[in-house]
PDB file of C-alpha atoms and ligand atoms in Angstrom:
ATOM      1  CA  MET A   1      13.756   1.494 -21.762  1.00 58.00           C
ATOM      2  CA  SER A   2      12.753   2.289 -18.531  1.00 71.00           C
ATOM      3  CA  ASP A   3      10.082   5.425 -16.839  1.00 86.00           C
ATOM      4  CA  LEU A   4      10.767   7.706 -14.337  1.00 96.00           C
ATOM      5  CA  GLU A   5       7.126   6.494 -12.694  1.00 98.00           C
ATOM      6  CA  GLN A   6       4.970   7.355  -9.571  1.00 98.00           C
ATOM      7  CA  THR A   7       2.595   4.381  -7.722  1.00 98.00           C
ATOM      8  CA  LEU A   8       0.882   4.995  -3.945  1.00 98.00           C
ATOM      9  CA  SER A   9       1.700   2.735  -1.025  1.00 99.00           C
ATOM     10  CA  ILE A  10       0.794   1.991   2.249  1.00 99.00           C
ATOM     11  CA  ILE A  11       1.326   1.066   5.961  1.00 99.00           C
ATOM     12  CA  LYS A  12      -1.667  -1.027   6.810  1.00 99.00           C
ATOM     13  CA  PRO A  13      -2.435  -0.185  10.496  1.00 98.00           C
ATOM     14  CA  ASP A  14      -1.232  -3.304  11.359  1.00 98.00           C
ATOM     15  CA  ALA A  15       2.416  -1.804  10.690  1.00 99.00           C
ATOM     16  CA  VAL A  16       1.847   1.451  12.208  1.00 98.00           C
ATOM     17  CA  GLU A  17       0.439  -0.414  15.189  1.00 98.00           C
ATOM     18  CA  ARG A  18       3.501  -2.167  15.300  1.00 98.00           C
ATOM     19  CA  ASN A  19       5.691   0.651  14.657  1.00 98.00           C
ATOM     20  CA  LEU A  20       7.150  -0.788  11.530  1.00 98.00           C
ATOM     21  CA  GLU A  21       7.448   2.379   9.370  1.00 98.00           C
ATOM     22  CA  ASN A  22      10.562   4.098   9.706  1.00 98.00           C
ATOM     23  CA  GLU A  23      11.637   0.761   8.866  1.00 98.00           C
ATOM     24  CA  ILE A  24       9.355  -0.234   6.049  1.00 99.00           C
ATOM     25  CA  LYS A  25      10.708   3.683   4.620  1.00 98.00           C
ATOM     26  CA  THR A  26      14.302   2.850   5.107  1.00 98.00           C
ATOM     27  CA  ILE A  27      13.785  -0.449   2.689  1.00 98.00           C
ATOM     28  CA  PHE A  28      12.273   1.559   0.187  1.00 99.00           C
ATOM     29  CA  GLN A  29      14.869   4.739   0.132  1.00 98.00           C
ATOM     30  CA  LYS A  30      17.495   1.856  -0.015  1.00 98.00           C
ATOM     31  CA  ASN A  31      15.850   0.506  -2.552  1.00 98.00           C
ATOM     32  CA  GLY A  32      16.238   3.358  -4.880  1.00 98.00           C
ATOM     33  CA  PHE A  33      12.669   4.723  -3.798  1.00 98.00           C
ATOM     34  CA  LYS A  34      12.238   8.426  -3.597  1.00 98.00           C
ATOM     35  CA  ILE A  35       9.811   9.337  -1.164  1.00 98.00           C
ATOM     36  CA  LYS A  36       7.851  12.255  -2.411  1.00 98.00           C
ATOM     37  CA  ASN A  37       4.733  13.002  -0.186  1.00 98.00           C
ATOM     38  CA  GLU A  38       3.343  10.943   2.701  1.00 98.00           C
ATOM     39  CA  LYS A  39       0.876  11.549   5.760  1.00 98.00           C
ATOM     40  CA  LYS A  40      -0.222   9.613   8.360  1.00 98.00           C
ATOM     41  CA  LEU A  41      -4.335   9.361   8.225  1.00 98.00           C
ATOM     42  CA  LYS A  42      -6.930   7.688   9.471  1.00 98.00           C
ATOM     43  CA  LEU A  43     -10.148   6.455   6.953  1.00 98.00           C
ATOM     44  CA  GLU A  44     -13.474   6.868   7.951  1.00 98.00           C
ATOM     45  CA  LYS A  45     -14.672   3.295   6.616  1.00 98.00           C
ATOM     46  CA  SER A  46     -16.771   4.490   3.832  1.00 98.00           C
ATOM     47  CA  GLU A  47     -13.340   6.410   2.638  1.00 98.00           C
ATOM     48  CA  ALA A  48     -11.577   2.693   2.728  1.00 98.00           C
ATOM     49  CA  GLU A  49     -15.201   0.909   0.826  1.00 98.00           C
ATOM     50  CA  GLN A  50     -14.431   3.676  -1.913  1.00 98.00           C
ATOM     51  CA  PHE A  51     -10.357   3.185  -2.218  1.00 98.00           C
ATOM     52  CA  TYR A  52     -11.503  -0.446  -2.343  1.00 98.00           C
ATOM     53  CA  LYS A  53     -14.585  -0.265  -4.358  1.00 97.00           C
ATOM     54  CA  VAL A  54     -12.853  -2.235  -7.482  1.00 96.00           C
ATOM     55  CA  HIS A  55     -13.393  -5.056  -4.936  1.00 97.00           C
ATOM     56  CA  GLU A  56     -16.738  -4.536  -3.905  1.00 98.00           C
ATOM     57  CA  THR A  57     -18.127  -7.568  -4.667  1.00 98.00           C
ATOM     58  CA  LYS A  58     -15.570 -10.040  -2.959  1.00 98.00           C
ATOM     59  CA  PRO A  59     -16.797 -11.705   0.187  1.00 98.00           C
ATOM     60  CA  PHE A  60     -13.304  -9.971   2.225  1.00 98.00           C
ATOM     61  CA  TYR A  61     -14.435  -6.196   0.853  1.00 98.00           C
ATOM     62  CA  SER A  62     -16.545  -5.609   4.308  1.00 98.00           C
ATOM     63  CA  ASP A  63     -13.549  -6.716   6.849  1.00 98.00           C
ATOM     64  CA  LEU A  64     -10.546  -5.623   4.224  1.00 98.00           C
ATOM     65  CA  CYS A  65     -13.020  -1.471   4.223  1.00 98.00           C
ATOM     66  CA  GLU A  66     -13.236  -2.125   8.359  1.00 98.00           C
ATOM     67  CA  TYR A  67      -9.221  -3.733   9.014  1.00 98.00           C
ATOM     68  CA  LEU A  68      -8.254  -0.398   6.838  1.00 98.00           C
ATOM     69  CA  SER A  69     -10.075   2.260   8.383  1.00 98.00           C
ATOM     70  CA  SER A  70      -8.710   0.478  11.546  1.00 98.00           C
ATOM     71  CA  GLY A  71      -6.161   2.372  12.758  1.00 98.00           C
ATOM     72  CA  PRO A  72      -3.322   4.961  11.410  1.00 98.00           C
ATOM     73  CA  VAL A  73      -2.405   4.513   7.800  1.00 99.00           C
ATOM     74  CA  ILE A  74       0.621   6.037   5.915  1.00 98.00           C
ATOM     75  CA  VAL A  75       0.123   6.983   2.108  1.00 98.00           C
ATOM     76  CA  MET A  76       2.157   7.405   0.017  1.00 98.00           C
ATOM     77  CA  ILE A  77       3.415   8.595  -3.199  1.00 98.00           C
ATOM     78  CA  LEU A  78       6.829   6.713  -4.069  1.00 99.00           C
ATOM     79  CA  GLU A  79       8.895   7.441  -7.438  1.00 98.00           C
ATOM     80  CA  LYS A  80      11.456   5.463  -8.639  1.00 98.00           C
ATOM     81  CA  GLU A  81      12.532   3.794 -12.837  1.00 98.00           C
ATOM     82  CA  ASN A  82       9.151   1.664 -13.788  1.00 98.00           C
ATOM     83  CA  ALA A  83       7.997   2.267  -9.899  1.00 98.00           C
ATOM     84  CA  VAL A  84       4.610   0.335  -9.899  1.00 98.00           C
ATOM     85  CA  LYS A  85       6.046  -3.213 -10.621  1.00 98.00           C
ATOM     86  CA  SER A  86       8.984  -2.222  -8.425  1.00 98.00           C
ATOM     87  CA  ASN A  87       7.081  -1.948  -5.394  1.00 98.00           C
ATOM     88  CA  ARG A  88       4.729  -4.877  -6.555  1.00 98.00           C
ATOM     89  CA  ASP A  89       7.840  -6.754  -6.634  1.00 98.00           C
ATOM     90  CA  LEU A  90       9.203  -5.267  -3.041  1.00 99.00           C
ATOM     91  CA  MET A  91       5.640  -5.968  -1.482  1.00 99.00           C
ATOM     92  CA  GLY A  92       5.697  -9.307  -2.830  1.00 98.00           C
ATOM     93  CA  ALA A  93       2.691 -11.943  -2.971  1.00 98.00           C
ATOM     94  CA  THR A  94      -0.518 -10.799  -1.348  1.00 98.00           C
ATOM     95  CA  ASP A  95      -0.357 -13.795   0.840  1.00 98.00           C
ATOM     96  CA  PRO A  96       2.862 -13.180   3.413  1.00 98.00           C
ATOM     97  CA  SER A  97       3.032 -17.441   3.640  1.00 98.00           C
ATOM     98  CA  LYS A  98       3.826 -17.162  -0.684  1.00 98.00           C
ATOM     99  CA  ALA A  99       5.912 -14.556   0.098  1.00 98.00           C
ATOM    100  CA  GLU A 100       9.191 -14.298  -1.982  1.00 98.00           C
ATOM    101  CA  GLU A 101      12.199 -13.711   0.825  1.00 98.00           C
ATOM    102  CA  GLY A 102      13.080 -10.332   1.649  1.00 98.00           C
ATOM    103  CA  THR A 103       9.969  -9.084   0.218  1.00 98.00           C
ATOM    104  CA  LEU A 104       8.040  -6.370   2.065  1.00 99.00           C
ATOM    105  CA  ARG A 105       4.864  -8.690   3.160  1.00 98.00           C
ATOM    106  CA  LYS A 106       7.249 -11.374   3.554  1.00 98.00           C
ATOM    107  CA  LEU A 107       9.021  -9.341   6.558  1.00 98.00           C
ATOM    108  CA  PHE A 108       6.204  -7.980   7.998  1.00 98.00           C
ATOM    109  CA  GLY A 109       2.819  -8.943   6.785  1.00 98.00           C
ATOM    110  CA  LYS A 110       0.909 -10.892   9.574  1.00 98.00           C
ATOM    111  CA  SER A 111      -1.911 -13.131   7.287  1.00 98.00           C
ATOM    112  CA  ILE A 112      -3.409 -12.594   3.468  1.00 98.00           C
ATOM    113  CA  ASP A 113      -5.800  -9.639   5.339  1.00 97.00           C
ATOM    114  CA  LYS A 114      -3.350  -8.086   7.563  1.00 98.00           C
ATOM    115  CA  ASN A 115      -0.632  -8.005   5.002  1.00 98.00           C
ATOM    116  CA  SER A 116       1.516  -4.919   6.240  1.00 98.00           C
ATOM    117  CA  VAL A 117       1.588  -3.024   2.900  1.00 99.00           C
ATOM    118  CA  HIS A 118      -0.499  -2.134  -0.216  1.00 98.00           C
ATOM    119  CA  GLY A 119       0.928  -1.353  -3.399  1.00 98.00           C
ATOM    120  CA  SER A 120      -1.128   0.198  -6.640  1.00 98.00           C
ATOM    121  CA  ASP A 121      -1.300  -2.637  -9.764  1.00 98.00           C
ATOM    122  CA  SER A 122      -1.192  -0.422 -12.321  1.00 98.00           C
ATOM    123  CA  LEU A 123       0.626   2.681 -13.826  1.00 98.00           C
ATOM    124  CA  GLU A 124      -3.316   4.065 -14.053  1.00 98.00           C
ATOM    125  CA  ASN A 125      -4.967   2.662 -10.907  1.00 98.00           C
ATOM    126  CA  ALA A 126      -1.603   4.285  -9.656  1.00 98.00           C
ATOM    127  CA  GLN A 127      -2.680   7.677 -10.654  1.00 98.00           C
ATOM    128  CA  LYS A 128      -6.187   7.669  -9.430  1.00 98.00           C
ATOM    129  CA  GLU A 129      -5.000   6.447  -5.943  1.00 98.00           C
ATOM    130  CA  ILE A 130      -2.150  10.030  -5.584  1.00 98.00           C
ATOM    131  CA  ASP A 131      -5.660  11.625  -6.573  1.00 98.00           C
ATOM    132  CA  PHE A 132      -7.540  10.147  -4.218  1.00 98.00           C
ATOM    133  CA  PHE A 133      -5.819  10.850  -0.421  1.00 98.00           C
ATOM    134  CA  PHE A 134      -3.521  13.530  -2.844  1.00 98.00           C
ATOM    135  CA  LYS A 135      -5.859  16.011  -4.895  1.00 94.00           C
ATOM    136  CA  ASN A 136      -6.296  18.709  -2.399  1.00 71.00           C
TER     137      ASN A 136
HETATM  138  N1  UDP B 201      -8.039  -9.477   0.903  1.00 94.29           N
HETATM  139  C1  UDP B 201      -8.517 -10.156   1.417  1.00 94.29           C
HETATM  140  N2  UDP B 201      -8.094 -11.637   1.567  1.00 94.29           N
HETATM  141  C2  UDP B 201      -7.640 -12.648   0.178  1.00 94.29           C
HETATM  142  C3  UDP B 201      -7.904 -11.508  -0.631  1.00 94.29           C
HETATM  143  C4  UDP B 201      -7.127  -9.744  -0.139  1.00 94.29           C
HETATM  144  O1  UDP B 201      -7.944 -10.252   3.073  1.00 94.29           O
HETATM  145  O2  UDP B 201      -8.041 -13.524   0.701  1.00 94.29           O
HETATM  146  C5  UDP B 201      -6.760  -8.014   0.892  1.00 94.29           C
HETATM  147  C6  UDP B 201      -4.933  -7.839   1.869  1.00 94.29           C
HETATM  148  O3  UDP B 201      -4.881  -6.582   2.508  1.00 94.29           O
HETATM  149  C7  UDP B 201      -4.922  -7.749   0.055  1.00 94.29           C
HETATM  150  C8  UDP B 201      -5.717  -6.801   0.285  1.00 94.29           C
HETATM  151  O4  UDP B 201      -7.560  -6.946   0.179  1.00 94.29           O
HETATM  152  O5  UDP B 201      -3.885  -6.475   0.263  1.00 94.29           O
HETATM  153  C9  UDP B 201      -6.317  -5.870  -1.679  1.00 94.29           C
HETATM  154  O6  UDP B 201      -6.208  -7.194  -2.123  1.00 94.29           O
HETATM  155  P1  UDP B 201      -5.700  -7.279  -3.289  1.00 94.29           P
HETATM  156  O7  UDP B 201      -5.881  -8.620  -4.312  1.00 94.29           O
HETATM  157  O8  UDP B 201      -5.784  -6.420  -4.663  1.00 94.29           O
HETATM  158  O9  UDP B 201      -4.243  -7.939  -2.579  1.00 94.29           O
HETATM  159  P2  UDP B 201      -2.975  -6.970  -3.486  1.00 94.29           P
HETATM  160  O10 UDP B 201      -2.934  -5.778  -4.365  1.00 94.29           O
HETATM  161  O11 UDP B 201      -3.169  -6.073  -2.155  1.00 94.29           O
HETATM  162  O12 UDP B 201      -1.701  -7.724  -3.171  1.00 94.29           O
HETATM  163 MG1   MG B 202      -4.156  -4.935  -4.910  1.00 94.29          MG
END
């Protein structure tokens, strides 16, 4: 049994800066994801802090928010059966050096912080993150 789900994906600044947007979108589409909505934007640091609030106690929080707001990002609503897990699988491990062959982070990630893509980690967070970017 599987359900059609939506998840939130972000192409992070390190990937946008290297013009990887189209290549990454093509990989999503080849893997059965439909891009239901998308926009390019640049976050304020305060917005990145809100987005990554679950990590506020982590030592990397400030650098992470600085980085996510350092340049344009592409945010996308991706739709597929089991989209949340399917996207996490396609992204690979947080640390690109530990990510499996063929995953987005293995292909494009530069380091554990500049790892090219974000993907929601649960259906509940996917809805919150979609609302964060796309609810008026
Ligand atoms: N991150 C970092 N250092 C770490 C762990 C995470 O800079 O030691 C960054 C990295 O960009 C990661 C983001 O913080 O994608 C969120 O961390 P999380 O553990 O949620 O990883 P993800 O869900 O993105 O795989
Ligand atoms: Mg996460």
